[in-house]
Coordinates of C-alpha atoms in Angstrom, one line a residue:
M528 CA -67.3 -77.2 -22.9
D529 CA -70.3 -76.8 -25.1
D530 CA -69.2 -74.9 -28.3
A531 CA -72.7 -74.4 -29.5
A532 CA -74.2 -70.9 -29.4
P533 CA -77.7 -70.3 -27.9
D534 CA -79.1 -70.1 -31.4
G535 CA -77.8 -73.5 -32.3
L536 CA -74.9 -72.2 -34.5
D537 CA -71.3 -73.4 -33.9
R538 CA -69.3 -70.4 -32.7
R539 CA -66.3 -71.7 -34.7
S540 CA -68.2 -71.1 -37.9
R541 CA -67.8 -67.3 -37.5
R542 CA -65.5 -64.7 -36.0
E543 CA -67.0 -62.1 -33.8
L544 CA -65.8 -58.5 -34.4
E545 CA -63.6 -57.3 -31.6
E546 CA -64.6 -54.3 -29.5
G547 CA -61.8 -52.1 -30.8
I548 CA -62.4 -52.6 -34.5
Q549 CA -63.4 -49.3 -36.2
R550 CA -66.9 -49.3 -37.7
D551 CA -67.6 -45.6 -38.2
F552 CA -65.6 -43.8 -40.9
T553 CA -67.8 -40.7 -41.3
R554 CA -64.9 -38.6 -39.9
K555 CA -62.0 -41.0 -40.2
M556 CA -60.0 -42.2 -43.2
S557 CA -60.8 -45.7 -44.3
Y558 CA -58.8 -48.3 -46.2
G559 CA -60.7 -47.4 -49.4
D560 CA -60.1 -43.7 -48.8
Y561 CA -56.4 -44.2 -48.4
L562 CA -56.0 -46.3 -51.5
R563 CA -58.5 -44.2 -53.5
L564 CA -60.3 -47.4 -54.5
D565 CA -63.2 -45.4 -55.9
T566 CA -60.9 -44.1 -58.5
L567 CA -58.8 -47.2 -59.0
L568 CA -61.7 -49.6 -59.3
S569 CA -63.6 -47.4 -61.7
A570 CA -60.7 -47.2 -64.1
Q571 CA -61.7 -50.5 -65.9
Q572 CA -64.0 -49.3 -68.7
P573 CA -64.4 -52.0 -71.3
L574 CA -65.2 -50.8 -74.8
S575 CA -66.5 -54.0 -76.5
E576 CA -70.0 -53.9 -77.9
P577 CA -71.7 -56.2 -77.3
P578 CA -69.7 -56.6 -74.0
Q579 CA -67.1 -59.4 -74.1
H580 CA -66.5 -61.3 -70.9
D581 CA -62.7 -61.4 -71.3
E582 CA -62.0 -57.7 -71.9
L583 CA -61.9 -57.1 -68.1
L584 CA -59.0 -59.6 -67.8
F585 CA -57.2 -57.8 -70.6
I586 CA -57.6 -54.4 -69.0
I587 CA -56.7 -55.4 -65.5
Q588 CA -53.6 -57.4 -66.7
H589 CA -52.2 -54.3 -68.3
Q590 CA -53.3 -51.8 -65.6
T591 CA -51.7 -53.8 -62.9
S592 CA -48.5 -54.2 -65.0
E593 CA -48.4 -50.4 -65.2
L594 CA -48.7 -50.1 -61.4
W595 CA -45.8 -52.5 -61.0
L596 CA -43.8 -50.6 -63.6
K597 CA -44.4 -47.4 -61.6
L598 CA -42.9 -49.0 -58.5
L599 CA -40.0 -50.5 -60.6
I600 CA -39.1 -47.0 -61.9
H601 CA -39.3 -45.6 -58.3
E602 CA -36.9 -48.3 -57.1
L603 CA -34.5 -48.0 -60.0
R604 CA -34.3 -44.2 -59.7
S605 CA -33.5 -44.6 -56.0
A606 CA -30.9 -47.2 -56.7
R607 CA -29.3 -45.0 -59.3
S608 CA -29.3 -42.0 -56.9
L609 CA -27.8 -44.1 -54.1
L610 CA -25.0 -45.3 -56.3
G611 CA -24.3 -41.7 -57.2
D612 CA -23.9 -41.0 -53.5
D613 CA -21.6 -44.0 -52.9
Q614 CA -24.3 -45.8 -50.9
L615 CA -23.9 -49.2 -52.3
A616 CA -25.6 -51.2 -49.5
P617 CA -29.0 -49.5 -49.8
A618 CA -28.7 -49.5 -53.6
L619 CA -28.4 -53.3 -53.4
K620 CA -31.5 -53.4 -51.2
R621 CA -33.4 -51.5 -53.9
L622 CA -32.2 -53.9 -56.6
A623 CA -33.4 -56.8 -54.5
R624 CA -36.9 -55.4 -54.5
V625 CA -36.7 -54.7 -58.2
K626 CA -36.0 -58.4 -58.8
H627 CA -39.2 -59.4 -56.8
I628 CA -41.2 -56.9 -58.8
Q629 CA -39.8 -58.4 -62.0
H630 CA -40.9 -61.9 -60.9
T631 CA -44.4 -60.6 -60.3
L632 CA -44.6 -59.0 -63.7
T633 CA -43.4 -62.2 -65.4
D634 CA -45.8 -64.4 -63.4
Q635 CA -48.7 -62.2 -64.5
W636 CA -48.3 -63.4 -68.1
S637 CA -49.7 -66.8 -67.0
V638 CA -53.1 -65.1 -66.3
L639 CA -53.3 -63.5 -69.7
A640 CA -52.2 -66.7 -71.3
T641 CA -55.6 -68.2 -70.4
L642 CA -57.0 -65.9 -73.1
T643 CA -57.5 -68.0 -76.2
P644 CA -57.1 -66.8 -79.8
S645 CA -60.8 -66.9 -80.3
E646 CA -61.5 -64.9 -77.1
Y647 CA -58.9 -62.3 -78.0
A648 CA -60.3 -61.9 -81.5
E649 CA -63.5 -60.7 -79.9
I650 CA -61.6 -57.9 -78.1
R651 CA -59.0 -56.9 -80.5
P652 CA -61.1 -54.7 -82.8
F653 CA -61.8 -52.4 -79.8
L654 CA -58.1 -51.8 -79.1
A655 CA -57.7 -49.8 -82.3
A656 CA -54.1 -48.7 -82.6
S657 CA -53.3 -49.0 -78.8
S658 CA -50.5 -51.4 -78.0
G659 CA -48.1 -52.2 -75.1
F660 CA -45.4 -50.8 -77.4
Q661 CA -46.8 -47.4 -76.3
S662 CA -46.2 -48.0 -72.6
A663 CA -44.2 -44.9 -71.6
Q664 CA -43.3 -46.5 -68.2
Y665 CA -41.8 -49.6 -69.9
R666 CA -39.6 -47.2 -72.0
E667 CA -38.6 -45.4 -68.8
V668 CA -37.4 -48.7 -67.4
E669 CA -35.4 -49.5 -70.5
F670 CA -33.8 -46.0 -70.5
L671 CA -32.9 -46.3 -66.8
L672 CA -31.2 -49.6 -67.6
G673 CA -29.3 -48.2 -70.5
N674 CA -31.3 -49.2 -73.6
K675 CA -31.5 -45.6 -75.0
N676 CA -33.4 -44.9 -78.2
A677 CA -34.1 -41.3 -79.1
D678 CA -36.6 -42.4 -81.7
M679 CA -38.8 -43.7 -78.9
V680 CA -39.3 -40.2 -77.5
A681 CA -41.1 -39.2 -80.6
V682 CA -43.7 -41.9 -80.1
F683 CA -45.0 -39.9 -77.1
A684 CA -45.2 -36.5 -78.8
H685 CA -49.0 -36.6 -78.0
D686 CA -48.3 -36.9 -74.2
D687 CA -46.2 -34.0 -72.8
G688 CA -45.6 -35.6 -69.5
A689 CA -44.4 -38.9 -70.9
R690 CA -42.3 -37.2 -73.6
S691 CA -40.7 -35.0 -71.1
A692 CA -39.9 -37.8 -68.7
L693 CA -38.3 -39.9 -71.4
D694 CA -36.4 -37.0 -72.8
T695 CA -34.9 -36.3 -69.4
L696 CA -33.9 -39.9 -68.9
L697 CA -32.4 -40.0 -72.4
H698 CA -29.9 -37.3 -71.4
E699 CA -29.1 -38.7 -67.9
P700 CA -26.7 -41.5 -66.9
S701 CA -28.3 -44.9 -66.6
L702 CA -28.1 -47.2 -63.6
Y703 CA -25.1 -48.9 -65.1
D704 CA -23.4 -45.6 -65.9
E705 CA -23.7 -44.7 -62.3
F706 CA -22.3 -48.0 -61.2
L707 CA -19.3 -47.4 -63.5
A708 CA -18.8 -44.0 -62.0
Y709 CA -19.0 -45.5 -58.5
L710 CA -16.2 -48.0 -59.5
A711 CA -14.0 -45.2 -60.9
R712 CA -14.4 -43.3 -57.6
R713 CA -13.3 -46.5 -55.8
G714 CA -10.1 -46.7 -57.8
Y715 CA -11.1 -49.2 -60.5
A716 CA -9.6 -48.6 -63.9
V717 CA -12.8 -47.8 -65.7
P718 CA -12.0 -46.5 -69.2
P719 CA -12.4 -42.7 -69.2
S720 CA -14.5 -42.8 -72.4
L721 CA -17.2 -44.5 -70.4
L722 CA -17.3 -41.8 -67.7
D723 CA -17.8 -38.9 -70.1
R724 CA -19.9 -40.0 -73.0
D725 CA -23.1 -39.1 -74.8
W726 CA -25.7 -40.5 -72.4
T727 CA -28.3 -40.4 -75.2
Q728 CA -26.6 -43.2 -77.0
P729 CA -27.1 -46.9 -76.3
Y730 CA -24.4 -48.4 -74.2
R731 CA -21.7 -50.4 -76.1
L732 CA -19.3 -53.2 -75.0
D733 CA -15.9 -51.9 -73.9
E734 CA -13.1 -54.5 -73.7
G735 CA -11.2 -52.4 -71.1
L736 CA -14.2 -52.7 -68.8
V737 CA -14.2 -56.5 -69.3
D738 CA -10.6 -56.5 -68.0
V739 CA -11.8 -54.6 -64.9
F740 CA -14.6 -57.1 -64.2
A741 CA -12.2 -60.0 -65.0
G742 CA -10.1 -58.8 -62.1
V743 CA -13.1 -58.7 -59.8
Y744 CA -14.3 -62.2 -60.7
A745 CA -10.8 -63.6 -60.3
R746 CA -10.6 -62.4 -56.6
P747 CA -14.2 -62.0 -55.5
D748 CA -13.3 -62.0 -51.8
E749 CA -11.2 -58.9 -52.3
H750 CA -14.0 -57.1 -54.2
W751 CA -17.1 -58.5 -52.5
G752 CA -19.4 -55.5 -52.7
V753 CA -18.6 -54.9 -56.4
Y754 CA -18.7 -58.6 -57.1
E755 CA -22.2 -58.8 -55.5
T756 CA -23.4 -55.8 -57.4
C757 CA -22.3 -57.3 -60.7
E758 CA -24.3 -60.5 -59.9
E759 CA -27.3 -58.4 -58.9
L760 CA -27.2 -56.7 -62.2
V761 CA -27.0 -60.0 -64.1
D762 CA -30.0 -61.2 -62.1
L763 CA -31.9 -58.1 -63.1
E764 CA -31.1 -58.5 -66.8
D765 CA -31.9 -62.2 -66.6
N766 CA -35.3 -61.4 -65.1
F767 CA -35.9 -58.8 -67.8
Q768 CA -35.1 -61.3 -70.5
Q769 CA -37.5 -63.8 -69.0
W770 CA -40.2 -61.2 -69.0
R771 CA -39.5 -60.4 -72.7
F772 CA -39.6 -64.1 -73.6
R773 CA -42.8 -64.8 -71.7
H774 CA -44.3 -61.8 -73.4
L775 CA -43.3 -63.2 -76.8
Q776 CA -44.8 -66.6 -75.9
V777 CA -48.1 -65.2 -74.8
V778 CA -48.4 -63.1 -78.0
Q779 CA -47.4 -66.0 -80.2
R780 CA -50.0 -68.3 -78.6
T781 CA -52.7 -65.6 -78.9
I782 CA -52.2 -64.0 -82.3
G783 CA -49.6 -66.2 -84.0
Q784 CA -47.8 -64.3 -86.7
K785 CA -50.3 -61.5 -87.1
T786 CA -49.2 -57.8 -87.1
G787 CA -49.4 -56.1 -83.7
T788 CA -52.2 -53.6 -83.0
G789 CA -49.6 -50.8 -82.8
G790 CA -48.3 -51.7 -86.3
S791 CA -45.2 -53.8 -85.4
T792 CA -44.5 -57.2 -86.9
G793 CA -45.6 -58.7 -83.6
V794 CA -43.8 -61.9 -82.6
D795 CA -40.8 -61.1 -84.9
F796 CA -40.4 -57.7 -83.4
L797 CA -40.5 -59.1 -79.9
R798 CA -38.0 -61.8 -80.7
R799 CA -35.4 -59.2 -81.9
A800 CA -35.6 -57.6 -78.4
L801 CA -34.1 -60.8 -77.0
D802 CA -30.8 -59.9 -78.6
L803 CA -30.6 -56.6 -76.6
T804 CA -28.4 -56.4 -73.5
F805 CA -28.0 -53.8 -70.8
F806 CA -24.7 -54.9 -69.2
P807 CA -22.7 -56.5 -72.0
E808 CA -19.4 -56.7 -70.1
L809 CA -21.0 -58.7 -67.3
Y810 CA -21.8 -61.4 -69.8
E811 CA -18.6 -61.1 -71.8
V812 CA -16.4 -61.6 -68.7
R813 CA -17.9 -65.1 -68.2
T814 CA -16.0 -66.3 -71.3
R815 CA -12.8 -65.4 -69.5
I816 CA -13.5 -66.9 -66.1
G817 CA -11.5 -70.1 -65.6
G818 CA -10.3 -69.9 -69.2

């Protein structure tokens, strides 16, 4: 068979459009319409003057992170609600997706890491006081996971929507709180003080709960759903810590020990976050296993 077209071109070098493929979108919704790409792709507005090539990278890195954080919040809220309704299996499905989103967020740092200190120095003056520290969605994720800090709400006094969302989450049970309530309803001896506490306060280690988890880990075959959920939560926290550490590394290689644009101490401030934990008993119980 001769594969050459009449015009001398090899047909294998191009793909003909099929008859059924839509071409006219004057009255039909297109891909761009559905995704509102006109809005999305016009949201990158560099401020550097004269224009700096690398500012677009910086903007897109942070905008895409915010989109993934939006989905992360959506999934965490759903998982929390499902646990509240005793629907463990679909809650675990949500957490599985959360972990994939976390991996994507962490991997993104490798793109920003291509920005050298000299290149970032050309952009930094145009950021003014803006900083990732001011990401309301990041704080929503932390609140949903239990790292509550009422002082953070005041940072968003200028943004009624963000302030209201954080204040609401501050006064609601976290994902972990809902998991503990689920355990109590299933007959596990969760200390009562953990089931009726001030949700605005950061979660603190409870030795009585460590005892409960020690029993689960001693006989995982008898507590498989709970055992699996514990390990999913550990995965989630492990991923979060990897994100934090990768963030610290990228900041350190880009600005060294400089103060952050938002006024923090920069690397030292980020390093202290590595000591924070969402689910302390799930780490403490490991000391007991096999001991």
